[in-house]
Amino acid sequence: MFDTLTGRLARTLKNLRGQGRLSEDNIKDALREVRVALLEADVALPVVRDFIEHVRARAVGQEVMQSLSPGQMLIKTVQEELTALMGERCEDLALNVAPPAVILMAGLQGAGKTTTAAKLARWLQERKKKSVLLVSADIYRPAAIEQLRVLAAETGARFFPGSTDQDPVQIAQAAIQHARTQFADVVIVDSAGRLHVDDAMMDEIKRLHQAVQPVETLFVVDSMTGQDAVHSAAAFNAALPLTGVILTKADGDARGGAALSVRHLTGKPVKFLGVGEKTTALEAFHPDRIASRILGMGDVMGLIEEAEQNLDKQKMENIAAKLKKGKGFDLTDFRDQLRQIRSMGGVGSLMNKLPGMGQVPEAVKNQMNNQDTRRQEAIINSMTPEERRKPGILNGSRKRRIAAGSGAEVQDVNRLLKQFEQMQRMMKQMSQGGMAKMLRAFKGRLPV
Amino acid sequence: MLSFKKPPPSGNTGLTGLARLKQGLARARSGLGAAFAGLFRASAVDETLLEEIETLLLGADAGVEVTQTVLHSLRTRLALGELPDGAALNAALRAELLAMLAPSAQPLRIPSHIRPFVILVVGVNGAGKTTTIGKLAKQLQQSGHSVLLAAGDTFRAAAMEQLQNWGARNNVPVIGQPQGADSASVIYDALQAARARGADVLIADTSGRLHTQSNLMEELKKIKRVVSKLDPAAPHEVMLIVDGTQGQNALAQAVQFHQALSLTGVTLTKLDGTAKGGIVFAIAKKLGVPLRYIGIGEGVDDLREFDAAQFVEALFGE
């Protein structure tokens, strides 16, 4: 749907080749493309203006580095500026106070405060070994308190019950008192969603903030927010001394330009990224990566890190050892690979993180969804160990049995075998010619 | 400015439809409109003025493509000498915007020969599906329809309780199963119940889902399939709820949901803040799906039928 910035620039910058210096003239069109890309990523207009001015000032007169084309030089400048604007490093929560440390969540309706509160509780428990008490000060939305109670039970955090006929401030204060006697390290106060123009409700959250004296006041913002991010962020920042921002629903295909707007307007660091519906789906925020995402360049670092975390190194080493010994890559190994791909969030999630993959049509991505890897695994599971070792013995009758056993069609079995053969060939190339050769083979196969 | 009483007041505050809409969109007007008001007093139309219009449309989330289309058309007419001054430009711009929305502004009508009329409500997380369902159910009830709700959001914690609490307060029966149940089966049950009770309208809630999650989109397709087993024409309305504060991604949402489910209606929520909901132009232009309602507050009456003329009018103000 959206052209990546790199793609856009490639077109504009064709006539810019061979120039040794970036000038006001030769980057004018390119900067216009950058502007469109930022606008399409939902970066707020005033922020775009400031930013473009900044880039222009820096880029003009720059020598083009020998290894780069002028276009790449400009992209490099843009990315550096974006990263600088987003903050240089990933910021942690400041919880070094006498317990209980209070965290207050604030934001518009439907931003994802309650879900994020639960995710944060889980993160604090698992990564920081804190004991967490959750409390909901949302007496307005039906069943909001119940929602947090269920989520708290799911994450193993403690929950302080309030009721809708109480004052939000009283509920929060009682929860903190309770946390003190029960020695909880952190209290997370979830607040009701409110519009930044609703004076009565903004007053209420000011009172709430005053009463609970949080060490962290986190503004929760939907990564799909449009130009309005300017107004809401500015209003919340004016009403409350925010200490950070959490960007939610970042697992979709939104570019998350709102992150840039909010950061620019409030000067507060984005601390976390919500990336899914489960309570584990919270990631520390890395400014450089979101910069790439806004520009449509892919999150390569994130991919590498995730791969390191999730790949079962032992299994990979086993495969490597097997290949070295000259034994073939068999269907059992193929199944291990499928499982690992799934544990990393599926093929789609992998592709989203690769540079240039922005151009892969949605339809292609959809074809490679998790459902397929699961089905393929089922097919392999329905084979006997011998068949997995020697797929050559699979005849029509065996295939029919496997298809029936895994609830698939014979065509599906054939398709799987074909994919397996391709993979096998690639593995062979890898063991013979190394990585470079394999990458070349891989490149030809991707519809970029 | 509207002051919100929470929980939502059910009574009418005595304002007429247009007045309420105008109030709800007051801030949109004071933002976009005020800036325009100054512009249109200009005696001559020049490039700076057009650039200002570009700025304002982009700032309203109208998106690059729509903005360029509008500007291109204005520039063409300018070159032909059709726009001598600010007032003419103002009229041309309004006409342009209105022409984009007008064909899509088709209010939801419940024909008397379809019973129960099934409305399937879908959208991304936090768009305002459940809140909109509450308002819609109440309005339908007030206009004499018997309404049944299906708590099809079986994923989010306490989503069923949210709907049930609301239903209990407003005397609307809610059919649901505990968290984790199959959404399609809940809605199937609810449709059977709606038939048995002779309900006029069944409104089915669903879990919020991002349009990029293909397995969850498949789940929606399944719901549609299962419901059509009882009534081949059902669901009679597949309504996408779009958060009006969202930017260009809302278009991607609409496209994906439309591809999966063939939407028959779009409702735009949360227009009572400073958001201008300009993405609706792009949605109308690209999909041509009927625009049903806009949400401009938390009260029952704050769900208004989408009216293209009023929308554009309220955006500009006088």
PDB file of C-alpha atoms in Angstrom, chain A residues 59-196:
ATOM      1  CA  ALA A  59      22.439  17.765   4.193  1.00  0.00           C
ATOM      2  CA  VAL A  60      23.240  20.795   2.075  1.00  0.00           C
ATOM      3  CA  GLY A  61      26.924  21.020   1.388  1.00  0.00           C
ATOM      4  CA  GLN A  62      27.598  17.536   2.632  1.00  0.00           C
ATOM      5  CA  GLU A  63      30.233  15.598   0.769  1.00  0.00           C
ATOM      6  CA  VAL A  64      28.860  12.363  -0.606  1.00  0.00           C
ATOM      7  CA  MET A  65      30.814   9.500   0.860  1.00  0.00           C
ATOM      8  CA  GLN A  66      32.659   7.425  -1.667  1.00  0.00           C
ATOM      9  CA  SER A  67      30.828   4.225  -0.925  1.00  0.00           C
ATOM     10  CA  LEU A  68      27.388   5.786  -1.147  1.00  0.00           C
ATOM     11  CA  SER A  69      25.219   7.205  -3.890  1.00  0.00           C
ATOM     12  CA  PRO A  70      23.834  10.694  -3.239  1.00  0.00           C
ATOM     13  CA  GLY A  71      20.445   9.126  -2.554  1.00  0.00           C
ATOM     14  CA  GLN A  72      21.859   6.746   0.003  1.00  0.00           C
ATOM     15  CA  MET A  73      23.722   9.637   1.542  1.00  0.00           C
ATOM     16  CA  LEU A  74      20.472  11.500   2.012  1.00  0.00           C
ATOM     17  CA  ILE A  75      18.703   8.474   3.451  1.00  0.00           C
ATOM     18  CA  LYS A  76      21.583   8.047   5.842  1.00  0.00           C
ATOM     19  CA  THR A  77      21.252  11.653   6.951  1.00  0.00           C
ATOM     20  CA  VAL A  78      17.492  11.291   7.322  1.00  0.00           C
ATOM     21  CA  GLN A  79      17.845   8.168   9.393  1.00  0.00           C
ATOM     22  CA  GLU A  80      20.500   9.667  11.611  1.00  0.00           C
ATOM     23  CA  GLU A  81      18.339  12.703  12.232  1.00  0.00           C
ATOM     24  CA  LEU A  82      15.310  10.517  12.951  1.00  0.00           C
ATOM     25  CA  THR A  83      17.285   8.448  15.404  1.00  0.00           C
ATOM     26  CA  ALA A  84      18.665  11.544  17.068  1.00  0.00           C
ATOM     27  CA  LEU A  85      15.149  12.901  17.410  1.00  0.00           C
ATOM     28  CA  MET A  86      13.786   9.660  18.831  1.00  0.00           C
ATOM     29  CA  GLY A  87      16.499   9.566  21.480  1.00  0.00           C
ATOM     30  CA  GLU A  88      19.819   7.809  21.301  1.00  0.00           C
ATOM     31  CA  ARG A  89      19.220   4.864  23.546  1.00  0.00           C
ATOM     32  CA  CYS A  90      16.568   2.685  25.008  1.00  0.00           C
ATOM     33  CA  GLU A  91      15.336   4.085  28.299  1.00  0.00           C
ATOM     34  CA  ASP A  92      14.487   2.006  31.323  1.00  0.00           C
ATOM     35  CA  LEU A  93      11.938   2.605  34.035  1.00  0.00           C
ATOM     36  CA  ALA A  94      13.207   4.532  37.037  1.00  0.00           C
ATOM     37  CA  LEU A  95      12.054   2.423  39.945  1.00  0.00           C
ATOM     38  CA  ASN A  96      14.814   3.190  42.420  1.00  0.00           C
ATOM     39  CA  VAL A  97      12.651   4.643  45.146  1.00  0.00           C
ATOM     40  CA  ALA A  98      11.417   3.408  48.468  1.00  0.00           C
ATOM     41  CA  PRO A  99       8.786   0.810  47.611  1.00  0.00           C
ATOM     42  CA  PRO A 100       6.081   0.819  46.548  1.00  0.00           C
ATOM     43  CA  ALA A 101       7.056   2.578  43.322  1.00  0.00           C
ATOM     44  CA  VAL A 102       3.890   3.838  41.676  1.00  0.00           C
ATOM     45  CA  ILE A 103       3.341   3.778  37.910  1.00  0.00           C
ATOM     46  CA  LEU A 104       0.391   5.709  36.506  1.00  0.00           C
ATOM     47  CA  MET A 105      -1.024   4.870  33.079  1.00  0.00           C
ATOM     48  CA  ALA A 106      -2.797   7.630  31.153  1.00  0.00           C
ATOM     49  CA  GLY A 107      -4.189   8.019  27.672  1.00  0.00           C
ATOM     50  CA  LEU A 108      -7.175   8.284  25.360  1.00  0.00           C
ATOM     51  CA  GLN A 109      -9.974   5.736  25.172  1.00  0.00           C
ATOM     52  CA  GLY A 110      -9.015   2.559  23.385  1.00  0.00           C
ATOM     53  CA  ALA A 111      -5.286   3.292  23.399  1.00  0.00           C
ATOM     54  CA  GLY A 112      -4.625   0.042  25.242  1.00  0.00           C
ATOM     55  CA  LYS A 113      -3.932   1.175  28.804  1.00  0.00           C
ATOM     56  CA  THR A 114      -5.434  -1.806  30.613  1.00  0.00           C
ATOM     57  CA  THR A 115      -3.786  -4.431  28.422  1.00  0.00           C
ATOM     58  CA  THR A 116      -0.489  -2.548  28.671  1.00  0.00           C
ATOM     59  CA  ALA A 117      -0.765  -2.326  32.467  1.00  0.00           C
ATOM     60  CA  ALA A 118      -0.987  -6.117  32.601  1.00  0.00           C
ATOM     61  CA  LYS A 119       1.898  -6.521  30.150  1.00  0.00           C
ATOM     62  CA  LEU A 120       3.999  -4.154  32.204  1.00  0.00           C
ATOM     63  CA  ALA A 121       3.188  -6.078  35.388  1.00  0.00           C
ATOM     64  CA  ARG A 122       4.357  -9.251  33.728  1.00  0.00           C
ATOM     65  CA  TRP A 123       7.500  -7.609  32.389  1.00  0.00           C
ATOM     66  CA  LEU A 124       8.385  -6.229  35.827  1.00  0.00           C
ATOM     67  CA  GLN A 125       7.825  -9.585  37.452  1.00  0.00           C
ATOM     68  CA  GLU A 126       9.760 -11.614  34.923  1.00  0.00           C
ATOM     69  CA  ARG A 127      12.569  -9.269  33.961  1.00  0.00           C
ATOM     70  CA  LYS A 128      12.996  -7.197  37.092  1.00  0.00           C
ATOM     71  CA  LYS A 129      11.860  -9.693  39.696  1.00  0.00           C
ATOM     72  CA  LYS A 130       9.470  -7.202  41.246  1.00  0.00           C
ATOM     73  CA  SER A 131       6.261  -8.011  43.036  1.00  0.00           C
ATOM     74  CA  VAL A 132       3.510  -6.031  41.374  1.00  0.00           C
ATOM     75  CA  LEU A 133       0.095  -4.875  42.504  1.00  0.00           C
ATOM     76  CA  LEU A 134      -2.394  -3.830  39.837  1.00  0.00           C
ATOM     77  CA  VAL A 135      -5.256  -1.454  40.543  1.00  0.00           C
ATOM     78  CA  SER A 136      -7.884  -0.019  38.241  1.00  0.00           C
ATOM     79  CA  ALA A 137      -9.092   3.543  38.766  1.00  0.00           C
ATOM     80  CA  ASP A 138     -11.478   3.230  35.820  1.00  0.00           C
ATOM     81  CA  ILE A 139     -14.922   3.440  37.379  1.00  0.00           C
ATOM     82  CA  TYR A 140     -16.595   4.520  34.142  1.00  0.00           C
ATOM     83  CA  ARG A 141     -16.211   1.917  31.438  1.00  0.00           C
ATOM     84  CA  PRO A 142     -18.395  -1.100  32.224  1.00  0.00           C
ATOM     85  CA  ALA A 143     -16.325  -4.057  33.458  1.00  0.00           C
ATOM     86  CA  ALA A 144     -13.001  -2.209  33.183  1.00  0.00           C
ATOM     87  CA  ILE A 145     -12.095  -3.244  36.737  1.00  0.00           C
ATOM     88  CA  GLU A 146     -13.130  -6.811  35.989  1.00  0.00           C
ATOM     89  CA  GLN A 147     -10.937  -6.782  32.867  1.00  0.00           C
ATOM     90  CA  LEU A 148      -7.866  -5.831  34.894  1.00  0.00           C
ATOM     91  CA  ARG A 149      -8.728  -8.405  37.558  1.00  0.00           C
ATOM     92  CA  VAL A 150      -8.794 -11.190  34.953  1.00  0.00           C
ATOM     93  CA  LEU A 151      -5.547  -9.960  33.380  1.00  0.00           C
ATOM     94  CA  ALA A 152      -3.868  -9.718  36.784  1.00  0.00           C
ATOM     95  CA  ALA A 153      -4.785 -13.321  37.523  1.00  0.00           C
ATOM     96  CA  GLU A 154      -3.346 -14.308  34.148  1.00  0.00           C
ATOM     97  CA  THR A 155      -0.021 -12.586  34.776  1.00  0.00           C
ATOM     98  CA  GLY A 156       0.225 -13.692  38.409  1.00  0.00           C
ATOM     99  CA  ALA A 157       0.274 -10.095  39.649  1.00  0.00           C
ATOM    100  CA  ARG A 158      -1.673  -9.118  42.733  1.00  0.00           C
ATOM    101  CA  PHE A 159      -4.850  -7.169  42.213  1.00  0.00           C
ATOM    102  CA  PHE A 160      -6.462  -4.550  44.385  1.00  0.00           C
ATOM    103  CA  PRO A 161     -10.230  -4.528  43.887  1.00  0.00           C
ATOM    104  CA  GLY A 162     -12.107  -1.254  43.756  1.00  0.00           C
ATOM    105  CA  SER A 163     -15.750  -0.674  43.030  1.00  0.00           C
ATOM    106  CA  THR A 164     -17.452   1.716  40.673  1.00  0.00           C
ATOM    107  CA  ASP A 165     -19.129   3.706  43.432  1.00  0.00           C
ATOM    108  CA  GLN A 166     -15.775   4.792  44.870  1.00  0.00           C
ATOM    109  CA  ASP A 167     -13.692   7.787  43.906  1.00  0.00           C
ATOM    110  CA  PRO A 168     -10.750   6.832  41.640  1.00  0.00           C
ATOM    111  CA  VAL A 169      -8.366   8.733  43.899  1.00  0.00           C
ATOM    112  CA  GLN A 170      -9.555   6.835  46.954  1.00  0.00           C
ATOM    113  CA  ILE A 171      -9.205   3.489  45.213  1.00  0.00           C
ATOM    114  CA  ALA A 172      -5.628   4.277  44.177  1.00  0.00           C
ATOM    115  CA  GLN A 173      -4.676   5.530  47.620  1.00  0.00           C
ATOM    116  CA  ALA A 174      -6.123   2.477  49.304  1.00  0.00           C
ATOM    117  CA  ALA A 175      -4.191   0.281  46.867  1.00  0.00           C
ATOM    118  CA  ILE A 176      -0.906   1.980  47.710  1.00  0.00           C
ATOM    119  CA  GLN A 177      -1.617   1.592  51.415  1.00  0.00           C
ATOM    120  CA  HIS A 178      -2.327  -2.067  50.804  1.00  0.00           C
ATOM    121  CA  ALA A 179       0.894  -2.429  48.806  1.00  0.00           C
ATOM    122  CA  ARG A 180       2.836  -0.967  51.712  1.00  0.00           C
ATOM    123  CA  THR A 181       1.514  -3.487  54.201  1.00  0.00           C
ATOM    124  CA  GLN A 182       1.859  -6.350  51.734  1.00  0.00           C
ATOM    125  CA  PHE A 183       5.377  -5.326  50.652  1.00  0.00           C
ATOM    126  CA  ALA A 184       4.655  -4.991  46.953  1.00  0.00           C
ATOM    127  CA  ASP A 185       7.519  -3.360  45.043  1.00  0.00           C
ATOM    128  CA  VAL A 186       5.461  -1.713  42.340  1.00  0.00           C
ATOM    129  CA  VAL A 187       1.883  -0.488  42.093  1.00  0.00           C
ATOM    130  CA  ILE A 188       0.535   0.045  38.591  1.00  0.00           C
ATOM    131  CA  VAL A 189      -2.467   2.371  38.540  1.00  0.00           C
ATOM    132  CA  ASP A 190      -4.623   1.991  35.440  1.00  0.00           C
ATOM    133  CA  SER A 191      -6.777   5.041  34.745  1.00  0.00           C
ATOM    134  CA  ALA A 192      -9.896   5.534  32.656  1.00  0.00           C
ATOM    135  CA  GLY A 193      -9.481   6.584  29.045  1.00  0.00           C
ATOM    136  CA  ARG A 194     -10.175  10.264  28.612  1.00  0.00           C
ATOM    137  CA  LEU A 195     -10.267  12.854  25.897  1.00  0.00           C
ATOM    138  CA  HIS A 196      -7.674  15.578  26.217  1.00  0.00           C
TER     139      HIS A 196
END
